[in-house]
Amino acid sequence: QHAIGAICLRAVVANGGMQEVRRARLARRVLDLVGAVDVPVGVGSSGIAYEAEDHEFQMDGIDEMDSSRLVDGATLLEECLDAAAPANLHVVCISSLRDMATLLETRLESVRAKVARVAIMGGLQA
């Protein structure tokens, strides 16, 4: 639960750049540091190869983070969907849309019933 009760973060799925495990480890570390140890982190789809900048994974503790604490991203998305009340989920996509697209392909009626809003961060490559 958010400190002032404004949001309840159900899960994080990290994906893309052929760095999905490393990104998931980073997400797990950040969540641990802010006290959100109960929020599950999933490893999503691989996506298109991307070479990370030096600063992207510079955080103490991510290389030592226990990867057994990470779960399958697709399964995590389905579990969140199944556990949600109707029109109760707000989905925020800030990386590859592949995992959400797969969920839509396989569980369209459940997504329509359970998801209230979807926010997508766009990007531009020049």
GROMACS .gro file of C-alpha atoms in nm:
model
  126
    1GLN     CA    1   0.000   0.000   0.000
    2HIS     CA    2   0.126   0.346  -0.086
    3ALA     CA    3   0.236   0.551   0.215
    4ILE     CA    4  -0.073   0.773   0.195
    5GLY     CA    5  -0.300   0.500   0.062
    6ALA     CA    6  -0.332   0.651  -0.285
    7ILE     CA    7  -0.224   0.338  -0.474
    8CYS     CA    8  -0.176  -0.030  -0.413
    9LEU     CA    9   0.103  -0.165  -0.631
   10ARG     CA   10   0.013  -0.525  -0.716
   11ALA     CA   11   0.311  -0.627  -0.931
   12VAL     CA   12   0.598  -0.518  -1.154
   13VAL     CA   13   0.694  -0.699  -1.473
   14ALA     CA   14   1.030  -0.604  -1.623
   15ASN     CA   15   1.098  -0.669  -1.989
   16GLY     CA   16   1.276  -0.565  -2.306
   17GLY     CA   17   1.619  -0.494  -2.439
   18MET     CA   18   1.723  -0.858  -2.400
   19GLN     CA   19   1.785  -0.750  -2.038
   20GLU     CA   20   1.462  -0.865  -1.878
   21VAL     CA   21   1.629  -1.051  -1.590
   22ARG     CA   22   1.866  -0.766  -1.513
   23ARG     CA   23   1.581  -0.515  -1.525
   24ALA     CA   24   1.375  -0.736  -1.297
   25ARG     CA   25   1.665  -0.757  -1.051
   26LEU     CA   26   1.689  -0.377  -1.055
   27ALA     CA   27   1.314  -0.341  -0.995
   28ARG     CA   28   1.329  -0.591  -0.708
   29ARG     CA   29   1.619  -0.401  -0.550
   30VAL     CA   30   1.443  -0.064  -0.576
   31LEU     CA   31   1.121  -0.204  -0.430
   32ASP     CA   32   1.314  -0.363  -0.144
   33LEU     CA   33   1.488  -0.034  -0.067
   34VAL     CA   34   1.157   0.153  -0.043
   35GLY     CA   35   1.002  -0.114   0.176
   36ALA     CA   36   0.778  -0.272  -0.086
   37VAL     CA   37   0.918  -0.618  -0.023
   38ASP     CA   38   0.578  -0.782  -0.071
   39VAL     CA   39   0.529  -0.654  -0.428
   40PRO     CA   40   0.617  -0.940  -0.665
   41VAL     CA   41   0.850  -0.880  -0.959
   42GLY     CA   42   0.817  -1.081  -1.278
   43VAL     CA   43   1.057  -1.143  -1.564
   44GLY     CA   44   0.876  -1.052  -1.884
   45SER     CA   45   0.953  -1.086  -2.253
   46SER     CA   46   1.300  -1.034  -2.399
   47GLY     CA   47   1.221  -0.778  -2.666
   48ILE     CA   48   1.470  -0.626  -2.905
   49ALA     CA   49   1.837  -0.614  -2.809
   50TYR     CA   50   1.947  -0.287  -2.655
   51GLU     CA   51   2.287  -0.195  -2.520
   52ALA     CA   52   2.247  -0.041  -2.177
   53GLU     CA   53   2.423   0.281  -2.090
   54ASP     CA   54   2.675   0.259  -1.806
   55HIS     CA   55   2.448   0.438  -1.558
   56GLU     CA   56   2.141   0.218  -1.611
   57PHE     CA   57   2.235  -0.061  -1.374
   58GLN     CA   58   2.466   0.123  -1.135
   59MET     CA   59   2.301   0.035  -0.807
   60ASP     CA   60   2.461  -0.143  -0.516
   61GLY     CA   61   2.306  -0.479  -0.447
   62ILE     CA   62   2.147  -0.570  -0.779
   63ASP     CA   63   2.415  -0.823  -0.870
   64GLU     CA   64   2.380  -0.991  -0.530
   65MET     CA   65   1.999  -0.994  -0.541
   66ASP     CA   66   1.855  -1.345  -0.511
   67SER     CA   67   1.699  -1.421  -0.851
   68SER     CA   68   1.482  -1.691  -0.698
   69ARG     CA   69   1.266  -1.401  -0.571
   70LEU     CA   70   1.170  -1.324  -0.932
   71VAL     CA   71   0.874  -1.497  -1.095
   72ASP     CA   72   0.750  -1.553  -1.448
   73GLY     CA   73   0.606  -1.227  -1.578
   74ALA     CA   74   0.322  -1.379  -1.784
   75THR     CA   75   0.205  -1.586  -1.490
   76LEU     CA   76   0.222  -1.282  -1.261
   77LEU     CA   77   0.008  -1.075  -1.499
   78GLU     CA   78  -0.252  -1.352  -1.515
   79GLU     CA   79  -0.256  -1.388  -1.135
   80CYS     CA   80  -0.311  -1.012  -1.093
   81LEU     CA   81  -0.591  -1.024  -1.346
   82ASP     CA   82  -0.758  -1.320  -1.177
   83ALA     CA   83  -0.736  -1.163  -0.831
   84ALA     CA   84  -0.873  -0.822  -0.935
   85ALA     CA   85  -1.227  -0.704  -0.880
   86PRO     CA   86  -1.417  -0.591  -1.192
   87ALA     CA   87  -1.295  -0.262  -1.341
   88ASN     CA   88  -1.037  -0.229  -1.064
   89LEU     CA   89  -0.694  -0.260  -1.227
   90HIS     CA   90  -0.491   0.031  -1.361
   91VAL     CA   91  -0.211  -0.089  -1.588
   92VAL     CA   92   0.095   0.128  -1.653
   93CYS     CA   93   0.316   0.027  -1.947
   94ILE     CA   94   0.654   0.202  -1.953
   95SER     CA   95   0.853  -0.045  -2.158
   96SER     CA   96   0.782  -0.299  -2.429
   97LEU     CA   97   0.412  -0.365  -2.484
   98ARG     CA   98   0.473  -0.732  -2.572
   99ASP     CA   99   0.364  -0.870  -2.234
  100MET     CA  100   0.043  -0.670  -2.230
  101ALA     CA  101  -0.025  -0.764  -2.593
  102THR     CA  102   0.014  -1.132  -2.506
  103LEU     CA  103  -0.227  -1.091  -2.216
  104LEU     CA  104  -0.477  -0.925  -2.451
  105GLU     CA  105  -0.436  -1.206  -2.704
  106THR     CA  106  -0.494  -1.480  -2.447
  107ARG     CA  107  -0.732  -1.319  -2.196
  108LEU     CA  108  -0.915  -1.040  -2.379
  109GLU     CA  109  -1.250  -1.077  -2.204
  110SER     CA  110  -1.086  -1.087  -1.859
  111VAL     CA  111  -0.881  -0.777  -1.941
  112ARG     CA  112  -1.195  -0.596  -2.057
  113ALA     CA  113  -1.375  -0.695  -1.737
  114LYS     CA  114  -1.098  -0.623  -1.487
  115VAL     CA  115  -0.892  -0.334  -1.627
  116ALA     CA  116  -1.028   0.016  -1.567
  117ARG     CA  117  -0.744   0.216  -1.724
  118VAL     CA  118  -0.425   0.168  -1.922
  119ALA     CA  119  -0.147   0.428  -1.937
  120ILE     CA  120   0.123   0.389  -2.200
  121MET     CA  121   0.448   0.583  -2.208
  122GLY     CA  122   0.539   0.660  -2.566
  123GLY     CA  123   0.883   0.701  -2.708
  124LEU     CA  124   1.043   0.835  -3.020
  125GLN     CA  125   1.352   0.708  -3.190
  126ALA     CA  126   1.518   0.946  -3.431
   0.00000   0.00000   0.00000
